Amino acid sequence: MDTSVNNISNILAKADLTKQDIVSLLKSNVEDRNELYRKSALIKEEFVGKYTYYRGLIEFSNICAKNCYYCGIRLDNKNTSRYELDEKTILSAVQFAYENNYGSVVLQGGEREDKVFVEKIDSLLKKIKKLSNGELGVTLSLGEQTKDVYNRWRESGAHRYLLRIESSNIDLYYKLHPNNKKHNFERRLEALQTLQTLEYQTGTGVMIGLPFQTYEDLANDLLFFRDFDIDMVGMGPYIEHAETPLFQHKEKLLPLTERFNLSLKMIAILRLLMKDINIAAATALQAIDPIGREKALKVGANIIMPNITPTINRKNYLLYENKPCIDEGADDCTNCLEARINIAGDTIGYGKKGDSKHYYKRISKKK
Ligand code: SAM
Ligand code: SF4
């Protein structure tokens, strides 16, 4: 008798997954994981529909004040040519997203807290709102800021914020970051809480397949998202970068294909745990498998972030090695993407913001 399938069916039939159940699912073999994917696909269809929503990704600047050990654009990497897009360039990318019915844009970049930066984002948000008659959804992913700044940006038009916790295990967090004023686990947690209080659709996430990371850590990350009542998650494989301190631990890493499979399992399990949230198919999946993001959509993700950064700047936003699409214009990416998403079985929610259903439930509970 095949006990593993029996075991997996029992786990998948449960209303609540325990940490041990999640670890078993993360370790599942090919047959069992396919069972998991069938279930997560059904849940996606039932709770958020077979839709994929676009977020046009603008990699606004690779100038960063921080020194995360894994990231290719960290402050101390002197082999990166630094750029910051000017307002005109950003707004023309936004215009592209608007005209092509993307529904939403994401402004992402290195972390800075200086006044010039804060003002620039504020002014941009107001212009994006005007340009799109308030129709475009705007997500920010610009790291930790004060409550005042988050509030100001919220009032100027941002309504979603993505701030990955990177790992919910504090010990692991400090293996990935220096332990100093600029890099502080508690501050990151507080920032997430502040975003929730300010009624942002609040997103977080982790990297998967990090050196020193265990299956238990990953299970705890998923339970952290659930217990934090998060609205959106963007998580994907860790991919090493030679010009970063974490690279010295590369012999501890799982092969890329295993990091990829683990990422798909994380997405599928998260869909079981949090049925109505938005889950992004992270760009890093595409760095490992050309149709990696579409595979993620099939097992539970419902958001994709086509890169609409001007091609000339993409080669400098290298967080990790083999970053995809750095030579393609926004148009090339969009055309092939639509066909691939349709093959994956989803309809694209053109012109729709595709807000997190979970967010509206969370907010209405509070009122
Ligand atoms: N600076 C902001 C922050 O850190 O929150 C936003 C931009 S940062 C580049 C966006 C995400 O890139 C980070 O949260 C991190 O998870 C991811 N990232 C950085 N280096 C990576 C790597 N080597 N492999 C995979 N993801 C990476
Ligand atoms: Fe800067 Fe974000 Fe990279 Fe950390 S992950 S170095 S904060 S861009």
Short mmCIF file of C-alpha atoms in Angstrom, two decimals, residues 113-310:
data_model
loop_
_atom_site.label_atom_id
_atom_site.label_comp_id
_atom_site.label_asym_id
_atom_site.label_seq_id
_atom_site.Cartn_x
_atom_site.Cartn_y
_atom_site.Cartn_z
CA GLU A 113 15.05 57.79 4.13
CA ASP A 114 16.46 61.20 3.23
CA LYS A 115 14.17 64.16 2.66
CA VAL A 116 14.90 64.51 -1.08
CA PHE A 117 13.91 60.87 -1.63
CA VAL A 118 10.75 61.10 0.47
CA GLU A 119 9.65 64.25 -1.41
CA LYS A 120 10.39 62.73 -4.80
CA ILE A 121 8.21 59.70 -4.09
CA ASP A 122 5.47 61.92 -2.71
CA SER A 123 5.43 64.12 -5.78
CA LEU A 124 5.48 61.06 -8.07
CA LEU A 125 2.52 59.50 -6.30
CA LYS A 126 0.44 62.62 -6.82
CA LYS A 127 1.39 62.71 -10.50
CA ILE A 128 0.59 59.02 -10.99
CA LYS A 129 -2.83 59.58 -9.48
CA LYS A 130 -3.47 62.52 -11.80
CA LEU A 131 -2.11 60.77 -14.89
CA SER A 132 -4.38 57.76 -14.39
CA ASN A 133 -7.43 59.54 -12.93
CA GLY A 134 -6.85 57.51 -9.80
CA GLU A 135 -7.47 54.31 -11.77
CA LEU A 136 -4.04 52.70 -11.40
CA GLY A 137 -3.27 50.77 -8.25
CA VAL A 138 0.07 51.80 -6.74
CA THR A 139 2.28 49.49 -4.68
CA LEU A 140 5.44 50.75 -3.05
CA SER A 141 8.41 48.57 -2.15
CA LEU A 142 10.91 51.03 -0.76
CA GLY A 143 11.88 49.50 2.56
CA GLU A 144 11.51 50.77 6.10
CA GLN A 145 10.30 54.31 6.66
CA THR A 146 8.86 56.26 9.58
CA LYS A 147 5.14 56.24 10.30
CA ASP A 148 4.90 59.84 9.09
CA VAL A 149 6.44 58.99 5.76
CA TYR A 150 4.25 55.91 5.25
CA ASN A 151 1.25 58.05 6.12
CA ARG A 152 2.22 60.81 3.75
CA TRP A 153 2.75 58.41 0.86
CA ARG A 154 -0.58 56.71 1.66
CA GLU A 155 -2.37 60.04 1.48
CA SER A 156 -0.62 60.90 -1.78
CA GLY A 157 -1.88 57.77 -3.53
CA ALA A 158 -0.01 54.60 -2.52
CA HIS A 159 -2.37 51.92 -1.25
CA ARG A 160 -0.24 48.80 -1.15
CA TYR A 161 3.18 48.22 0.36
CA LEU A 162 5.50 45.27 0.02
CA LEU A 163 8.06 44.80 2.77
CA ARG A 164 9.52 41.33 2.94
CA ILE A 165 10.46 40.15 6.41
CA GLU A 166 13.11 38.05 4.54
CA SER A 167 12.98 35.45 7.34
CA SER A 168 10.68 35.31 10.36
CA ASN A 169 13.47 33.60 12.34
CA ILE A 170 15.38 36.38 14.10
CA ASP A 171 18.60 34.31 14.30
CA LEU A 172 18.51 33.63 10.59
CA TYR A 173 17.62 37.29 9.93
CA TYR A 174 20.91 38.31 11.53
CA LYS A 175 22.84 35.80 9.45
CA LEU A 176 21.50 37.66 6.40
CA HIS A 177 21.92 41.20 7.68
CA PRO A 178 24.39 43.10 9.83
CA ASN A 179 23.11 43.64 13.37
CA ASN A 180 23.10 47.42 13.70
CA LYS A 181 20.80 50.44 13.74
CA LYS A 182 20.12 50.29 10.02
CA HIS A 183 19.32 46.58 10.02
CA ASN A 184 17.02 45.70 12.86
CA PHE A 185 14.52 42.85 12.90
CA GLU A 186 12.20 44.57 15.41
CA ARG A 187 12.10 47.73 13.32
CA ARG A 188 11.13 45.73 10.25
CA LEU A 189 8.32 44.03 12.19
CA GLU A 190 7.12 47.36 13.52
CA ALA A 191 7.18 48.82 10.02
CA LEU A 192 4.89 46.00 8.85
CA GLN A 193 2.53 46.67 11.75
CA THR A 194 2.50 50.38 10.97
CA LEU A 195 1.60 49.68 7.37
CA GLN A 196 -1.34 47.59 8.54
CA THR A 197 -2.53 50.30 10.92
CA LEU A 198 -2.38 52.88 8.15
CA GLU A 199 -4.68 50.63 6.12
CA TYR A 200 -2.21 49.83 3.40
CA GLN A 201 -2.77 46.50 1.71
CA THR A 202 0.20 45.01 3.46
CA GLY A 203 2.51 42.55 1.79
CA THR A 204 5.52 40.64 3.00
CA GLY A 205 7.57 37.61 2.02
CA VAL A 206 10.75 35.65 2.43
CA MET A 207 13.55 34.24 0.34
CA ILE A 208 13.48 30.47 -0.07
CA GLY A 209 16.52 28.18 -0.05
CA LEU A 210 18.83 30.47 1.91
CA PRO A 211 21.99 29.13 3.49
CA PHE A 212 21.26 28.06 7.12
CA GLN A 213 17.48 27.95 6.43
CA THR A 214 15.61 24.81 7.55
CA TYR A 215 12.25 23.32 6.53
CA GLU A 216 11.01 24.32 9.99
CA ASP A 217 12.03 27.94 9.30
CA LEU A 218 10.00 27.93 6.10
CA ALA A 219 6.97 26.38 7.84
CA ASN A 220 7.24 29.09 10.51
CA ASP A 221 7.42 31.76 7.80
CA LEU A 222 4.09 30.58 6.39
CA LEU A 223 2.52 30.51 9.85
CA PHE A 224 3.93 33.99 10.46
CA PHE A 225 2.09 35.32 7.37
CA ARG A 226 -1.13 33.73 8.62
CA ASP A 227 -0.79 34.95 12.21
CA PHE A 228 0.17 38.44 11.05
CA ASP A 229 -3.00 38.49 8.93
CA ILE A 230 -1.06 39.63 5.90
CA ASP A 231 -2.90 40.68 2.71
CA MET A 232 -0.32 39.86 0.06
CA VAL A 233 2.83 37.76 -0.20
CA GLY A 234 5.74 37.90 -2.61
CA MET A 235 8.28 35.16 -1.98
CA GLY A 236 10.75 33.45 -4.23
CA PRO A 237 14.01 31.56 -4.40
CA TYR A 238 17.22 33.04 -3.05
CA ILE A 239 19.72 33.34 -5.87
CA GLU A 240 23.34 33.95 -5.03
CA HIS A 241 25.31 36.97 -6.20
CA ALA A 242 29.12 36.74 -6.33
CA GLU A 243 29.65 40.31 -5.09
CA THR A 244 27.86 39.75 -1.78
CA PRO A 245 29.02 38.40 1.60
CA LEU A 246 26.48 35.54 1.58
CA PHE A 247 28.17 34.09 -1.52
CA GLN A 248 30.85 32.54 0.70
CA HIS A 249 28.20 30.07 1.92
CA LYS A 250 27.21 28.91 -1.55
CA GLU A 251 28.29 25.33 -0.84
CA LYS A 252 25.47 25.15 1.74
CA LEU A 253 22.84 25.88 -0.92
CA LEU A 254 20.37 23.45 -2.43
CA PRO A 255 20.68 23.12 -6.22
CA LEU A 256 18.70 25.84 -8.05
CA THR A 257 16.02 23.39 -9.26
CA GLU A 258 15.38 22.31 -5.66
CA ARG A 259 15.11 25.92 -4.53
CA PHE A 260 12.64 26.41 -7.36
CA ASN A 261 10.52 23.38 -6.39
CA LEU A 262 10.56 24.43 -2.76
CA SER A 263 9.31 27.89 -3.79
CA LEU A 264 6.39 26.37 -5.73
CA LYS A 265 5.50 24.23 -2.71
CA MET A 266 5.63 27.30 -0.45
CA ILE A 267 3.20 29.10 -2.76
CA ALA A 268 0.83 26.13 -2.94
CA ILE A 269 0.83 25.62 0.85
CA LEU A 270 0.28 29.33 1.43
CA ARG A 271 -2.77 29.19 -0.83
CA LEU A 272 -4.15 26.43 1.45
CA LEU A 273 -3.43 28.49 4.55
CA MET A 274 -4.58 31.90 3.29
CA LYS A 275 -7.18 31.29 0.62
CA ASP A 276 -8.12 34.86 -0.30
CA ILE A 277 -4.81 36.75 -0.24
CA ASN A 278 -2.84 37.94 -3.24
CA ILE A 279 0.26 35.88 -3.96
CA ALA A 280 2.88 37.09 -6.42
CA ALA A 281 4.78 34.85 -8.80
CA ALA A 282 8.22 36.28 -7.99
CA THR A 283 10.57 37.37 -10.76
CA ALA A 284 13.36 35.24 -9.24
CA LEU A 285 11.41 32.12 -10.30
CA GLN A 286 11.93 33.17 -13.91
CA ALA A 287 15.68 33.42 -13.34
CA ILE A 288 15.71 29.65 -12.75
CA ASP A 289 13.00 28.52 -15.18
CA PRO A 290 11.85 30.65 -18.16
CA ILE A 291 8.24 29.73 -17.40
CA GLY A 292 8.75 29.65 -13.63
CA ARG A 293 6.25 32.40 -12.87
CA GLU A 294 3.54 30.75 -14.97
CA LYS A 295 4.14 27.49 -13.06
CA ALA A 296 3.59 29.48 -9.85
CA LEU A 297 0.28 30.81 -11.22
CA LYS A 298 -0.86 27.23 -11.80
CA VAL A 299 -0.28 26.26 -8.17
CA GLY A 300 -1.83 29.26 -6.44
CA ALA A 301 -0.18 32.61 -7.25
CA ASN A 302 -2.40 35.27 -8.85
CA ILE A 303 -0.14 38.29 -9.35
CA ILE A 304 2.65 38.86 -11.85
CA MET A 305 4.95 41.85 -12.08
CA PRO A 306 6.02 42.45 -15.69
CA ASN A 307 9.15 44.57 -15.70
CA ILE A 308 8.48 47.93 -17.34
CA THR A 309 11.75 49.58 -16.27
CA PRO A 310 13.49 51.15 -19.31
#
